[in-house]
Each structure stands twice: as C-alpha cells, then as structure tokens.
XYZ file of C-alpha atoms in Angstrom:
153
model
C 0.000 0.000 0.000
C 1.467 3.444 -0.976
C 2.055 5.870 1.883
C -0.370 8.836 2.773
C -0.852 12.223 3.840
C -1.731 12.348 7.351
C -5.527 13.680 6.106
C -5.986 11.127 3.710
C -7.663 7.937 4.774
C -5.307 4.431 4.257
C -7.070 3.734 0.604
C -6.559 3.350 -2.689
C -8.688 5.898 -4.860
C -12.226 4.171 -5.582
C -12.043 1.816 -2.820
C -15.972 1.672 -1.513
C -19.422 1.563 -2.963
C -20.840 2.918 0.697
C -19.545 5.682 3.141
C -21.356 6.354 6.093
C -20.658 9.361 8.037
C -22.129 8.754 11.178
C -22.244 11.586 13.681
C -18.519 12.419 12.840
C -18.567 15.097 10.636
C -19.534 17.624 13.251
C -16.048 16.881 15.191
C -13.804 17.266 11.752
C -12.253 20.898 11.590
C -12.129 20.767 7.877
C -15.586 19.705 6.834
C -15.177 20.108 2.680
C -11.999 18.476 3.170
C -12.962 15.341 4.733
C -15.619 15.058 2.225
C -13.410 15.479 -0.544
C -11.346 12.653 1.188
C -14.689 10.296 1.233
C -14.925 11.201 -2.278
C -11.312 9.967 -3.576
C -12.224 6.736 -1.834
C -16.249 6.566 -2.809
C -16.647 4.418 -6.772
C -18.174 6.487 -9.097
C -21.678 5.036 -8.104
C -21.015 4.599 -5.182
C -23.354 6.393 -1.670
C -22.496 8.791 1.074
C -24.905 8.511 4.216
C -24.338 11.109 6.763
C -25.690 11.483 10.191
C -24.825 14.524 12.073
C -26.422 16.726 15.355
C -29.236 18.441 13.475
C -27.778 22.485 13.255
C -31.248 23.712 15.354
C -30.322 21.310 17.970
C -26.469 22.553 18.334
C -27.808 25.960 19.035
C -30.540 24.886 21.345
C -28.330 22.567 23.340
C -25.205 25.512 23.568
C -27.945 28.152 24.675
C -28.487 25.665 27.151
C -25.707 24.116 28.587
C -23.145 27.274 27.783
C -21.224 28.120 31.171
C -22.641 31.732 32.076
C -25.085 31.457 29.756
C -26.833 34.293 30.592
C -23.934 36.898 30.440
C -22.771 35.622 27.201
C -23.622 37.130 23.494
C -25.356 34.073 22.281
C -24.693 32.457 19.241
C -26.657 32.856 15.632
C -27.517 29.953 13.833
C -24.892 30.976 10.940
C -22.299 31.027 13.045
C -19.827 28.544 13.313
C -18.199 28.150 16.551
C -16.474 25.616 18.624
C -18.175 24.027 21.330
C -17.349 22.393 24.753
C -20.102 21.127 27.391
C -20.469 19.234 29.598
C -23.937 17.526 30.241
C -25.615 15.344 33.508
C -28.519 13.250 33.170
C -30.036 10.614 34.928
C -26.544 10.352 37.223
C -23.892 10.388 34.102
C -21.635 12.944 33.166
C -21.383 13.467 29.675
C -18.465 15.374 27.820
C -19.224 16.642 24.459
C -16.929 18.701 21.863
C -16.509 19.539 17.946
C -18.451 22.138 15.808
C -21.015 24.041 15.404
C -22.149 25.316 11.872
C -25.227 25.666 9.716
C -26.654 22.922 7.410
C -25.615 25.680 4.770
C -21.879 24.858 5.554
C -22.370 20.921 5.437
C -24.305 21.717 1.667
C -21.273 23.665 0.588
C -18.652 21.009 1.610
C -20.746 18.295 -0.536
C -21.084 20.686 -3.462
C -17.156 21.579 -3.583
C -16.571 17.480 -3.123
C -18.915 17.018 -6.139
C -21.503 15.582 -4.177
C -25.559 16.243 -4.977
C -27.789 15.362 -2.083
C -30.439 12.699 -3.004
C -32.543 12.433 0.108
C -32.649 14.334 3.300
C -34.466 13.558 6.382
C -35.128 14.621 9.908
C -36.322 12.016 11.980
C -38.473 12.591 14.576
C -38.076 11.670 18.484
C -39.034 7.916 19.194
C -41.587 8.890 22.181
C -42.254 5.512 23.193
C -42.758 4.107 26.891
C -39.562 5.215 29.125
C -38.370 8.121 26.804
C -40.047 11.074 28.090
C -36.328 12.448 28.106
C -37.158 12.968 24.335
C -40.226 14.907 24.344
C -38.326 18.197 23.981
C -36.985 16.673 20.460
C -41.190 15.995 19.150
C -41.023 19.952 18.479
C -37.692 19.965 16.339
C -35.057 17.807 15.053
C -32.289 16.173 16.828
C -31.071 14.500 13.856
C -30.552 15.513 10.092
C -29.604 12.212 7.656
C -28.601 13.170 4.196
C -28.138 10.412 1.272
C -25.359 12.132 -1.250
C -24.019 11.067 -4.751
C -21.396 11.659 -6.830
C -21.982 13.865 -9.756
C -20.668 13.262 -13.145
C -17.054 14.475 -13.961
C-alpha cells in the first residue's frame, strides 16, 4: 500500500461503494476536506450517508448548557463556533466537543466534493414508553440524515 498524507484515509482511490458518516462530521475541523477525502475513496456510483447533530439542535443545546449562559452574546444559527459542554442526566456525566455550523456549511462542503444530495431527512423523536427524556426533540429535530451522490465528472 502506498504511503499517505496524514488527512488522507489508508485507501486506494475508488475503494468503496458505501460511506457512512455517522455523527462524525460535526467533530472534523475541515468539513469540505474530509468530504473530498470520502470522495477519492467513494466508486463512481457509489453512496455517502451522513448522520450529524441536526444544526437547530447545536444551538438549542449551547444556549443551554453554555457556562454563564446568561452573560454571554449568544450564538446565531450561521455562526460557526467551537463548542465544549459538559452535560448530567439521569446520574452520568457526559463530555461533548466539535463544531457548530449551519446545514448551509455541510451543503457547501458536498457541493465543492462534487456531491448532490439525493434524500434528506429529519427524523423525529421515538416517544415511546420510558423516553419522556425525548419529548423536547417531538417539536424539532435532533437528527438531520442526508443520502449524497457523486456527480458526473
């Protein structure tokens, strides 16, 4: 196997008919880049599925869980910002970290990796017996899924 740059992935050009993204892409700090990466490795037919924090939620959740919230200029949807929180719930202690940006930023990294968007979806908040904890998510997405292809050279 040839050597690579430390940003490209270990494989040949063309290796994979499917890519899935899942809930990575809002942790990279070069968004078009990685999906230009995917691309080299993605066959000319081949599928990108993505799964990322919905950008609603992000700004929801930092307006929430911010330290000093209240004294702080809050952040606009458009911006894109770095985020670090920490979260407790039902007696854990989650850490959470990456970025922040609007869907109009993921859109843009697909369209300068040649990528069209073939589907798009935000799924709604499974409500059923025992996850009350979700109800806030029945009024907007926690979730966006997009289903990307190649275009054409």
């Amino acid at each position: 196997m040839p050597s690579h740059r430390p940003s490209e992935l270990p494989f040949e050009n063309e290796s994979f008919d499917l890519v899935v993204a899942y809930n990575v892409l809002m942790d990279v700090v070069d968004v078009p880049g990685a999906l230009k990466e995917i691309r080299r490795g993605l066959r000319k037919e081949g599928t990108l599925f993505i799964s990322i924090v919905h950008p609603l939620a992000d700004l929801e959740l930092l307006a929430e869980t911010a330290p000093n919230a209240p004294s702080e200029p809050r952040a606009t949807y458009f911006d894109r910002r770095r985020f670090e929180t920490k979260i407790e719930s039902r007696g854990l202690t989650m850490h959470f970290a990456g970025w922040a940006q609007p869907l109009e930023a993921y859109v843009g990294g697909l369209e300068s990796a040649g990528f069209a968007i073939t589907s798009l979806r935000e799924p709604t908040a499974d409500l059923t017996e025992g996850r009350d904890h979700m109800s806030r998510w029945s009024r907007f997405p926690l979730f966006l899924w997009l289903k990307a292809r190649a275009l054409a050279a």
